[in-house]
Coordinates of C-alpha atoms and ligand atoms in Angstrom, one line a residue:
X23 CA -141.7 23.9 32.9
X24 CA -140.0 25.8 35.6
X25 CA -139.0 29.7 34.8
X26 CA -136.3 31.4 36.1
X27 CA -135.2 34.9 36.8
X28 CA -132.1 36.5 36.4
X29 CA -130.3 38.2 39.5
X30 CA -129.4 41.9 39.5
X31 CA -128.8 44.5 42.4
X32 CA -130.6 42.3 44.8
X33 CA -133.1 41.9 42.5
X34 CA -135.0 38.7 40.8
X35 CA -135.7 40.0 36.8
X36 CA -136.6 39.0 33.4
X37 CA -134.7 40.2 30.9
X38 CA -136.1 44.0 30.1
X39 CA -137.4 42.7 26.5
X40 CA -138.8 39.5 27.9
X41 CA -136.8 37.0 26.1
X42 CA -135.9 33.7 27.1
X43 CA -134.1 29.9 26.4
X44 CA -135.0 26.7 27.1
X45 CA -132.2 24.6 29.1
X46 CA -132.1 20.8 27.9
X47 CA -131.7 17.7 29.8
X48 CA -129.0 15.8 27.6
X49 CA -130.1 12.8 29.0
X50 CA -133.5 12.8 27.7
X51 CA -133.0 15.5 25.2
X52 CA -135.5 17.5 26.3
X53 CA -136.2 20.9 27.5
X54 CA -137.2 21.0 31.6
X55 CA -136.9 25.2 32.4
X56 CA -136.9 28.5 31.0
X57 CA -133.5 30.9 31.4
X58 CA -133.8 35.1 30.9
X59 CA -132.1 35.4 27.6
X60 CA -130.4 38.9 28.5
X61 CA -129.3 41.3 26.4
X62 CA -127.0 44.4 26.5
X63 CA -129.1 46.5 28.4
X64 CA -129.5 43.9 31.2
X65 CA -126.1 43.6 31.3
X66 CA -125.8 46.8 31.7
X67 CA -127.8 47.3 34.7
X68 CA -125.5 44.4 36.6
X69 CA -122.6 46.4 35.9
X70 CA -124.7 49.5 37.3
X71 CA -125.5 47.5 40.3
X72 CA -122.3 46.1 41.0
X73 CA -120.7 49.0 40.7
X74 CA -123.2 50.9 43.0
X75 CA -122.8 47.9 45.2
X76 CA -118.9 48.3 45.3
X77 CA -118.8 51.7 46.0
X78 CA -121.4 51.1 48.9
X79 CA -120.9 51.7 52.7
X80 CA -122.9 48.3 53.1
X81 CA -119.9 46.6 51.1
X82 CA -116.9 48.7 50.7
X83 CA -116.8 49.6 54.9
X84 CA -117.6 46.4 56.0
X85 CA -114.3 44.7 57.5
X86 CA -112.2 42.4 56.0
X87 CA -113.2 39.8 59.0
X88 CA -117.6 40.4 58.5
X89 CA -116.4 39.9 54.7
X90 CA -115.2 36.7 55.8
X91 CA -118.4 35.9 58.2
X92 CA -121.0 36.4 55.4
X93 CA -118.5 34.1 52.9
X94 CA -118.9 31.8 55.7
X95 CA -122.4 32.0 56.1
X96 CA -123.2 31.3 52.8
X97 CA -120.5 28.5 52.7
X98 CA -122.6 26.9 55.3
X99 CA -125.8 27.1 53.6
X100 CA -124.0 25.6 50.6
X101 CA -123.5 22.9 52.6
X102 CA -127.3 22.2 53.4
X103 CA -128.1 22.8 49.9
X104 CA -125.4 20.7 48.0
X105 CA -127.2 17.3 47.1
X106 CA -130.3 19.8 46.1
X107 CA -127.6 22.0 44.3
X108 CA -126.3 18.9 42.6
X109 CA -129.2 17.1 41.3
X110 CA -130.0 20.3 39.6
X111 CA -126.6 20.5 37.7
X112 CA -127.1 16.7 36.2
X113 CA -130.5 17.5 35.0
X114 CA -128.8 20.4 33.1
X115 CA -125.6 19.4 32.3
X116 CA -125.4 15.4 32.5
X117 CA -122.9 15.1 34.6
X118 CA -123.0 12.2 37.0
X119 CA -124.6 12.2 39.8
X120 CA -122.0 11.2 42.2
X121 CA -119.3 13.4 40.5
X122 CA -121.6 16.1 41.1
X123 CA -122.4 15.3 44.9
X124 CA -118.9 15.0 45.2
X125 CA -118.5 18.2 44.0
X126 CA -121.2 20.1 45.8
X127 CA -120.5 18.6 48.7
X128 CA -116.7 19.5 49.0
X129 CA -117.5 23.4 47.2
X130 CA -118.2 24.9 50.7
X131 CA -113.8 24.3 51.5
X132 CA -113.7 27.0 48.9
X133 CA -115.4 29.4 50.9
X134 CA -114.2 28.6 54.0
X135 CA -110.9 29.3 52.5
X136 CA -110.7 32.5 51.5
X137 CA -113.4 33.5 53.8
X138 CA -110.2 32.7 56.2
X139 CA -108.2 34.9 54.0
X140 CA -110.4 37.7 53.5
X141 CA -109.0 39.3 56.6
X142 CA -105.2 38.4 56.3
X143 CA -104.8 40.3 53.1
X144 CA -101.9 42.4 54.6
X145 CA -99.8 45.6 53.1
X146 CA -96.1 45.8 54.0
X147 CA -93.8 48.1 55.3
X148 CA -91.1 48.9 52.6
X149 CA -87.8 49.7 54.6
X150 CA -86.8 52.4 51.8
X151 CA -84.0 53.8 51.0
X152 CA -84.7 57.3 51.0
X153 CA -84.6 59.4 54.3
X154 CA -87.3 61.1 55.6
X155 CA -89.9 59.4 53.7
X156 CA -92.6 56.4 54.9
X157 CA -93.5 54.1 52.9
X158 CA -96.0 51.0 53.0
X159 CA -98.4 49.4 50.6
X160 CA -102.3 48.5 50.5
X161 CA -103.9 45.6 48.4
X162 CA -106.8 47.1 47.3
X163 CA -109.6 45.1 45.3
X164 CA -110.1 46.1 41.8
X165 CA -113.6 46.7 41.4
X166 CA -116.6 45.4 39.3
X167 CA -115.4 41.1 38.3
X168 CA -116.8 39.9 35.2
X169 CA -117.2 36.2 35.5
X170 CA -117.8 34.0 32.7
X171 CA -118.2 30.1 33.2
X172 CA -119.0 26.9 31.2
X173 CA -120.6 24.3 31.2
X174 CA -119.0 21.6 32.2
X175 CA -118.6 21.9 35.8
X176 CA -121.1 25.1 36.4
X177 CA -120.9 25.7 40.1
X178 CA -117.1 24.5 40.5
X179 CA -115.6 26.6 38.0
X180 CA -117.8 29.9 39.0
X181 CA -116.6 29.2 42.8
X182 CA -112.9 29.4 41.9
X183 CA -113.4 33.0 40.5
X184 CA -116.1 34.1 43.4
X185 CA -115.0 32.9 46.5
X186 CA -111.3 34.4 45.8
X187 CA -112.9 37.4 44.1
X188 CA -115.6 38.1 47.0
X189 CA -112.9 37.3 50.0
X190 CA -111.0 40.7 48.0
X191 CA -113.8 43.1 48.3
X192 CA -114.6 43.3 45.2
X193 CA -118.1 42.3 43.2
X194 CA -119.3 40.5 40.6
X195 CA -121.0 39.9 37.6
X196 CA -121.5 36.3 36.6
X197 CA -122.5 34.9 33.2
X198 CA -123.2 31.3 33.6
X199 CA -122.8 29.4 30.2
X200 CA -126.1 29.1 28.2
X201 CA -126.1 25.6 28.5
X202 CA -125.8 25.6 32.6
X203 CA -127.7 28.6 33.9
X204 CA -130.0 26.9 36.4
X205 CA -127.7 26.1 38.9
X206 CA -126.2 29.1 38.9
X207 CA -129.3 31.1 39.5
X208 CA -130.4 28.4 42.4
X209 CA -126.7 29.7 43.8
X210 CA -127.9 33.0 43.5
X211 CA -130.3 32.9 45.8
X212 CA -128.3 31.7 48.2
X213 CA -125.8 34.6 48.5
X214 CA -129.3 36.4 49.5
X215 CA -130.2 34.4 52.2
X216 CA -126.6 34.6 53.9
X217 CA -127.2 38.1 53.7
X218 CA -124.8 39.7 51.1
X219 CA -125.9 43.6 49.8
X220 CA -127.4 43.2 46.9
X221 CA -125.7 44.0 43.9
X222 CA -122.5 42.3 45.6
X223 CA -123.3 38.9 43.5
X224 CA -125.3 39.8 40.3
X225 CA -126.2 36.5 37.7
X226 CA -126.5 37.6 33.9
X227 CA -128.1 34.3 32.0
X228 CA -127.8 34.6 28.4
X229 CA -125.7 33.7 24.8
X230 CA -122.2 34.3 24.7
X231 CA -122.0 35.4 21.1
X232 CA -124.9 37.7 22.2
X233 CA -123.9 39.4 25.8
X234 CA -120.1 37.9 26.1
X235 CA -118.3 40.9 24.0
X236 CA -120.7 43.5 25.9
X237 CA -119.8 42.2 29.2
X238 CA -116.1 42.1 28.4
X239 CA -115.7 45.5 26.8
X240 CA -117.8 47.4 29.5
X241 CA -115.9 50.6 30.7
X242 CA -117.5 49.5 34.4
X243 CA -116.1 46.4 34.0
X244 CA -112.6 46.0 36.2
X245 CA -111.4 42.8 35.6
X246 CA -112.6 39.6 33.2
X247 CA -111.9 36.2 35.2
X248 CA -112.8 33.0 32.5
X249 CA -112.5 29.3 31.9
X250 CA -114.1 28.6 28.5
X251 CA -112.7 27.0 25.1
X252 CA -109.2 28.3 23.2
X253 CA -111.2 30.3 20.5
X254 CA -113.2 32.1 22.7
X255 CA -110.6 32.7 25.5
X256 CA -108.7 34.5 22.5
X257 CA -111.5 37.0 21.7
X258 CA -112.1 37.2 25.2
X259 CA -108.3 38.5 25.9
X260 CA -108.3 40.3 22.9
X261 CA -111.2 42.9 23.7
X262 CA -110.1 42.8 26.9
X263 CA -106.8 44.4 25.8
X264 CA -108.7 47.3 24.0
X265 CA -109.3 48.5 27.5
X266 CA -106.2 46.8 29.2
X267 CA -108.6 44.9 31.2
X268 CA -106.6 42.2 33.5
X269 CA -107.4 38.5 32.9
X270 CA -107.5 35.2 33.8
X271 CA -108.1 32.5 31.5
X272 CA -108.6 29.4 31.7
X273 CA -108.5 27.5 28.5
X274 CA -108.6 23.9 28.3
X275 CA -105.6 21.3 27.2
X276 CA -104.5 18.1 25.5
X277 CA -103.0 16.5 28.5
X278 CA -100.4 13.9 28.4
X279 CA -101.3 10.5 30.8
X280 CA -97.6 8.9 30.8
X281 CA -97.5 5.0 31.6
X282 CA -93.3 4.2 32.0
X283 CA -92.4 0.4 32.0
X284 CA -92.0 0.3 35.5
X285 CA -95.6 1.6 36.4
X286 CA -98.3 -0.5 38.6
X287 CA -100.0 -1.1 35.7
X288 CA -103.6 -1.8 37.2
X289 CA -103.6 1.6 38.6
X290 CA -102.0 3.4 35.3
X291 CA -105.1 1.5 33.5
X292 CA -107.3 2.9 35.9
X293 CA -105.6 6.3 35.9
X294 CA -106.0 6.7 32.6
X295 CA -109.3 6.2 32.6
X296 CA -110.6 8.6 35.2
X297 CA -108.1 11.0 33.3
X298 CA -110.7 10.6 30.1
X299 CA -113.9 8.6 30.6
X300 CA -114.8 10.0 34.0
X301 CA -117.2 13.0 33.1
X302 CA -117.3 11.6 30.0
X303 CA -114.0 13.3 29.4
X304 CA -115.7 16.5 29.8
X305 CA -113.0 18.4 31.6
X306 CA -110.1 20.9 30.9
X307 CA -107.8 18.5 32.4
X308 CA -108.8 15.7 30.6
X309 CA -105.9 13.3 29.8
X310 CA -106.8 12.7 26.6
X311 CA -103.6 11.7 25.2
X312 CA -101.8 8.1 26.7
X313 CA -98.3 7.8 26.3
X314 CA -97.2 4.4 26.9
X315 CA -93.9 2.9 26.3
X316 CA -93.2 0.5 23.8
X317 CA -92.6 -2.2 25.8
X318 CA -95.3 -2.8 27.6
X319 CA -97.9 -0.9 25.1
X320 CA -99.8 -3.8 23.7
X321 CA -100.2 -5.6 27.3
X322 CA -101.4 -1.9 28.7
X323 CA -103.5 -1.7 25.7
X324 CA -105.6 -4.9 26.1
X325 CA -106.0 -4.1 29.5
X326 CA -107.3 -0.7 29.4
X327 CA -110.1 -1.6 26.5
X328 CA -111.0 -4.5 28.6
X329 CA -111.4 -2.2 31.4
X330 CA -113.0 0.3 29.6
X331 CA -115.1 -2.0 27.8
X332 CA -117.2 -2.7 31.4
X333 CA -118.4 1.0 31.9
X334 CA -121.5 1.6 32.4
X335 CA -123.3 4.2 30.6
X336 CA -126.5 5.6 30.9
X337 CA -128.7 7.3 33.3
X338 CA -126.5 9.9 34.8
X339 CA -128.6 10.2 37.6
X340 CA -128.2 6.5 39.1
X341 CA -125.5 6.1 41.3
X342 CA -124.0 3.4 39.7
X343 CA -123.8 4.8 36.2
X344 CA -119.8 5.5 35.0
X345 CA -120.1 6.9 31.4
X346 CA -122.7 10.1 31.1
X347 CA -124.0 11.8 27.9
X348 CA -122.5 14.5 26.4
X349 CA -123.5 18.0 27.6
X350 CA -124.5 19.7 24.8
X351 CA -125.7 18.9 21.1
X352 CA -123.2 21.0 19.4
X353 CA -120.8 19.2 21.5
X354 CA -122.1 15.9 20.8
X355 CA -121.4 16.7 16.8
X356 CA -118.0 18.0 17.5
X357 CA -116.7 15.2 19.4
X358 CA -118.6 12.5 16.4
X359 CA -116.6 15.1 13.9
X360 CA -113.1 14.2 16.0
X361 CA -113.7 10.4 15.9
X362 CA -114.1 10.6 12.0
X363 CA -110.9 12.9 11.7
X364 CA -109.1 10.2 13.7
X365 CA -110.4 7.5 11.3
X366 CA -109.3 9.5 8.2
X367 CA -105.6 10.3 9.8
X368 CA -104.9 6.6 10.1
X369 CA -105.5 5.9 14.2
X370 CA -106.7 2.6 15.3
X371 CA -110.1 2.5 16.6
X372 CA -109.6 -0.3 19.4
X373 CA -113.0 0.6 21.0
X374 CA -116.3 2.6 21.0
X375 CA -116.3 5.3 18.1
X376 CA -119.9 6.2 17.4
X377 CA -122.8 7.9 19.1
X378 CA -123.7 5.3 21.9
X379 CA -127.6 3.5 20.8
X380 CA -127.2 1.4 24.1
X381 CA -130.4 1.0 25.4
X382 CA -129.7 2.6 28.8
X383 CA -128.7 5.4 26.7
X384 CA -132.8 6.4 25.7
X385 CA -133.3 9.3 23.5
X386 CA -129.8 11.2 25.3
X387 CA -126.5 12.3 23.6
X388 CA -124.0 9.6 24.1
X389 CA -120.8 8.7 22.5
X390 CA -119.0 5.6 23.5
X391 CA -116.4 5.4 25.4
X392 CA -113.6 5.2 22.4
X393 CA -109.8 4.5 22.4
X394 CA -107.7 4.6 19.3
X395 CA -104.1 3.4 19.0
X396 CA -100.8 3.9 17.0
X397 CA -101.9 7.9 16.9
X398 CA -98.8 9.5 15.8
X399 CA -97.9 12.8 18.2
X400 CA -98.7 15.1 15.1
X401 CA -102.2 14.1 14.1
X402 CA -105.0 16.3 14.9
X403 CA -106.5 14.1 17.3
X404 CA -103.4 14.1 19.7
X405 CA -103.1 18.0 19.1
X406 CA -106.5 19.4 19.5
X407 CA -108.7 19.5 22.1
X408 CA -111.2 16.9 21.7
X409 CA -113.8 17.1 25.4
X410 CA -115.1 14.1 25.1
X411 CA -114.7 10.7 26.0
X412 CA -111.6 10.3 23.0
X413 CA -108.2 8.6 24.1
X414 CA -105.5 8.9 22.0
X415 CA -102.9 6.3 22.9
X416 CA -99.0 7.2 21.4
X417 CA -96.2 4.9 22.1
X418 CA -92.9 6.1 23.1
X419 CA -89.3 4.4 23.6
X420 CA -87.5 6.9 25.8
X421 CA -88.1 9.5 28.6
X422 CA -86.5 11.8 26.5
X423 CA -89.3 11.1 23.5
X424 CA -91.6 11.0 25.7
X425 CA -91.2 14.6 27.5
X426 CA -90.9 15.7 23.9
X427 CA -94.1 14.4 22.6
X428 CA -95.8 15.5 25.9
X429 CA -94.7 19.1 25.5
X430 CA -95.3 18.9 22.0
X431 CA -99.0 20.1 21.7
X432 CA -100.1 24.4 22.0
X433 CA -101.3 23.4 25.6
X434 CA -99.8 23.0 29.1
X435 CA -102.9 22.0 31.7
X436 CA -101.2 19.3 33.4
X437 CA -99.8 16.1 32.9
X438 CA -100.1 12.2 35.2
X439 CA -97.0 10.3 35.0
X440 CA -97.3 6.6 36.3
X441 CA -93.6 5.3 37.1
X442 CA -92.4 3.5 40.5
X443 CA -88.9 5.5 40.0
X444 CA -88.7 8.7 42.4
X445 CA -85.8 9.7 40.4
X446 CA -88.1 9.7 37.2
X447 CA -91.2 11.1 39.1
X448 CA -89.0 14.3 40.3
X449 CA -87.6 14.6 36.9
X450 CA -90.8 14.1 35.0
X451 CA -92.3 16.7 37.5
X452 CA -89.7 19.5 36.5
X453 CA -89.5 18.7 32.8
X454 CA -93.3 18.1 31.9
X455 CA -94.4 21.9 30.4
X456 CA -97.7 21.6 32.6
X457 CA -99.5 23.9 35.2
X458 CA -100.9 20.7 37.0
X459 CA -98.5 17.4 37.1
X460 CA -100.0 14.1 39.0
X461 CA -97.3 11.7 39.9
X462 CA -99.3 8.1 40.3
X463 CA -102.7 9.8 40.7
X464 CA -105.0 12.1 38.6
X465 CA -107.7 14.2 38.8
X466 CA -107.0 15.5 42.0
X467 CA -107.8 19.2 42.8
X468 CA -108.1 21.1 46.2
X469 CA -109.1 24.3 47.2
X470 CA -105.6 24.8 49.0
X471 CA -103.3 23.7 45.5
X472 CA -102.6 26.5 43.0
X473 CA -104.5 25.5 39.5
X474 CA -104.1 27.2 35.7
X475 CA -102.3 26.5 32.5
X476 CA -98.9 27.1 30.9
X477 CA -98.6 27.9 27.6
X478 CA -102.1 28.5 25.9
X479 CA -103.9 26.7 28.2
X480 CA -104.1 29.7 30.3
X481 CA -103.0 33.0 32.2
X482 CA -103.7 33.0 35.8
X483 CA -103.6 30.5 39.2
X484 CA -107.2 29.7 40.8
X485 CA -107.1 27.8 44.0
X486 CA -104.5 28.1 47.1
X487 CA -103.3 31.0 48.1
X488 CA -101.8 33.3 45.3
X489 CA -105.3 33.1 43.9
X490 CA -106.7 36.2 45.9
X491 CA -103.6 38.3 44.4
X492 CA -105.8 37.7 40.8
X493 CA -108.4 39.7 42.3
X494 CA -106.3 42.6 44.2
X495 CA -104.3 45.5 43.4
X496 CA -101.4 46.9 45.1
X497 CA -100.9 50.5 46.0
X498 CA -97.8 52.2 47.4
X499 CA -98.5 55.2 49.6
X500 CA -95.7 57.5 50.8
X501 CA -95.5 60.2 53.5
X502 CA -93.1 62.5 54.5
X503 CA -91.5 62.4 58.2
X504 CA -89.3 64.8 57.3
X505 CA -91.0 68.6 58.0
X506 CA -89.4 70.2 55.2
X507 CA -90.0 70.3 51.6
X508 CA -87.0 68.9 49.3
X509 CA -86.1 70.9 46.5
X510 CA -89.0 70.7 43.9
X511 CA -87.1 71.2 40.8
X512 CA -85.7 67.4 41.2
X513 CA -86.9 63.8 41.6
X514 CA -86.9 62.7 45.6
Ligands
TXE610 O1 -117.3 27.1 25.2 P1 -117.2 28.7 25.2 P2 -118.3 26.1 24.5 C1 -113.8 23.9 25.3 C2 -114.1 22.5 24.7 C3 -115.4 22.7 24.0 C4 -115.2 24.1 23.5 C5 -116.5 24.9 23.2 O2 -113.1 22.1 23.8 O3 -115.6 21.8 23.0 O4 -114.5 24.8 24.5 O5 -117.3 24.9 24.3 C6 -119.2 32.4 27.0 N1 -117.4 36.6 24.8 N2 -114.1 24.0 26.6 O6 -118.7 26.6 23.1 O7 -117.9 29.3 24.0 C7 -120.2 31.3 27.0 O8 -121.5 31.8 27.0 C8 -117.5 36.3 26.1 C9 -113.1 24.0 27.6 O9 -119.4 25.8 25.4 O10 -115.8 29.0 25.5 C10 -119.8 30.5 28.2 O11 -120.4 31.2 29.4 N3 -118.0 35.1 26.5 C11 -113.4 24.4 28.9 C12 -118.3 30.6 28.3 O12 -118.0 31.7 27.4 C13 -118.4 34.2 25.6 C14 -114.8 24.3 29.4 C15 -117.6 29.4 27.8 O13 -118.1 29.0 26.5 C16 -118.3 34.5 24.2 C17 -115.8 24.4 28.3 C18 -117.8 35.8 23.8 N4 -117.6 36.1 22.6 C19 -115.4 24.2 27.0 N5 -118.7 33.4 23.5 C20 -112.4 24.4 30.0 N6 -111.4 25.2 29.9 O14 -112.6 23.7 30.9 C21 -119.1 32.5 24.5 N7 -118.9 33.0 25.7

């Protein structure tokens, strides 16, 4: 079995008491490596070293522009390593191979981004109003980044928060989830080989409900930058206020995939499936709610269970497989827990609904790909977030009801509305409560379009260009130009 080390002020290390996990393969269900199972004290020696590192000539005086260059660097070897990169994320997390590829292989754009934008971070000149004064303002980075990633797409999610993070000057400590670290630590190295100081990038492996609070409350911690699940995003921003540490979170939704009567309806069908059985609907913006209008609901039904019904599911590491298994155990028994409240609320199971025995399936954690019908916009399964491969399917009579029920859930991710009406598109664009909203498409993201939740489903943009101004600080510095000194008994 393959053993890992953790990464700390340059450093490869066990955890100081020796303690470690096994990481599972959810495809076979078995354990292939061994992760560091930190504990506080190893978490505090990455704040140590990235706070050392911060403060550092090696880091803190190097220009905005060779900030960029070594972003770029390791962008570049990201790019030799990404199939490498990749296979190692579906043997820990199940994900398919060719998502993951896909992933990988488009990451490096990140980089290249805000490597690009490390050295256009510019101050302004304030034309005050107040004579004999200058005025201007810096954007300063704010220090020590705690990082704190799941599962479900390990390297992806982590490179939203670093590449913005790093191209801002600032460093970082990363806690990969518990069920992903291997990746993450592979990553690691390569921030070493494009040469970054060490201490810059530091990866802390270990349990959340061990490490997470340590990590967030840390008095050398400067700023807490998470995607996660609702409950823990809570606690996160909670103990982060105790030290009015700034966020962002990135929580999750229940997103609304809206079919109108006028929509292509082959490529709604196949838009709402990539919206909940690609990744086996393993993703914050899964849209794991169909709304579908009245009049064309049972046609749209049949079609998207006969479509549906022809996925293949198994091996996640074949290139032709559509349905993967389900990250984790615990999630595997939350998602069978969903498909039996569903049954108990009175939805119509029109396909799948158990744990999938399929012989391509072997000994890994599968569910079926399931679909249940007439849910009413109230029961728990249209209203809570499910991350799995569960569609809800609600029909609706009206644009009007149909904004309504798609606003009507504690979430706001983003929203896919299938309609051949521009007039409808542009409206359901501005109405839809929704950081994300996908007008005949879904699932798209790019490292150039802002990304985050309204509502609960987040605080925060990652991606495109306002995402660097998560990670910076802005200072206003005045001088005099006027020789004399005003009285000092009043305000200037
Ligand atoms: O997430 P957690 P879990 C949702 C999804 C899923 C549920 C639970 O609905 O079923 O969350 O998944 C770290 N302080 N999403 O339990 O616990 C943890 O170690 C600080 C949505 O895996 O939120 C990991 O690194 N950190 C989502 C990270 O938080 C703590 C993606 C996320 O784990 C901590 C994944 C603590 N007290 C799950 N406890 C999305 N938004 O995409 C745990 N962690």
């Amino acid at each position: 079995m393959k053993k890992y080390q953790m990464l700390i002020g340059g450093q490869w290390v066990d955890a100081l008491d020796d303690r470690t996990f096994d990481t599972e393969n959810p495809f076979t269900g078995t354990a292939w490596a061994q992760i560091p199972r930190a504990g506080a004290r190893d978490v505090d020696r990455a704040v140590a070293a990235a706070a050392q590192a911060f403060n550092a000539p090696s880091w803190s005086a190097l220009s905005a522009s060779a900030r960029g260059a070594l972003i770029r660097r390791f962008a570049d070897l990201l790019t030799t390593n990404a199939d490498r990169l990749a296979d190692i994320e579906t043997r820990d997390n199940g994900k398919l191979i060719a998502e993951m590829r896909g992933q990988l292989r488009y990451m490096p754009q990140w980089y290249y981004y805000f490597a690009g934008l490390a050295d256009k971070v510019e101050g302004r000149v304030i034309p005050i109003d107040k004579p004999g004064v200058f005025n201007f303002t810096r954007e300063e980075p704010l220090g020590v980044v705690a990082a704190i990633t799941p599962w479900n797409s390990p390297l992806m999610l982590a490179t939203w928060k670093l590449a913005p993070a790093l191209a801002a000057g600032n460093t970082i400590v990363w806690k990969p989830s518990e069920f992903s670290s291997a990746s993450a630590l592979e990553f690691g190295a390569l921030f070493e080989e494009a040469g970054f100081p060490p201490g810059v990038v530091n990866i802390v492996t270990g349990f959340g409900n061990e490490i997470g609070e340590h990590l967030v409350s840390h008095p050398g911690v400067d700023k807490i930058a998470f995607t996660g699940g609702d409950r823990t995003g809570q606690s996160v921003y909670q103990i982060a206020a105790r030290s009015i540490k700034p966020v962002t979170l990135e929580l999750g939704g229940k997103s609304a995939n809206i079919v109108f009567e006028d929509a292509v309806l082959d490529d709604a069908v196949k838009g709402v499936v990539s919206g909940i059985f690609a990744a086996s609907g393993q993703t914050c913006i899964a849209g794991s709610r169909a709304l579908v209008h009245r009049s064309i609901y049972p046609a749209f039904v049949d079609a998207l269970v006969a479509f549906a019904r022809t996925a293949r599911i198994g091996d996640p590491s074949r290139d032709d497989t559509q349905v993967g298994p389900i990250t984790t155990r615990p999630q595997l028994a939350k998602i069978l827990e969903y498909i039996e409240i569903a049954n108990a609320e009175g939805a119509k199971l029109a396909l799948g609904g158990k744990r999938a025995t399929d012989p391509a399936c072997g000994e890994g954690w599968f569910v079926e790909p399931t679909i249940f019908t007439d849910v009413g916009p109230k029961m728990r399964i249209a209203q809570e977030e499910v991350f799995g491969p569960v569609l809800a399917i609600i029909p609706f009579e009206s644009d009007e009801e149909a904004i309504e029920i798609a606003n009507g859930t504690i979430y706001g991710l983003a929203a896919g509305v299938w309609t051949q009406s521009i007039t409808r598109a542009l409206t359901m664009s501005q109405k839809l409560k929704a950081g994300t909203v996908w007008i005949n498409t879904y699932r798209a993201v790019s490292y150039m379009s802002p990304f985050g939740g309204f509502k609960r489903s987040g605080i925060g943009r990652e991606s495109g260009l306002s995402a660097i101004r998560e990670y910076l600080q802005e200072k206003s510095v005045w001088i005099d130009i006027s020789g004399s000194v005003p009285n000092p008994f009043v305000q200037r």
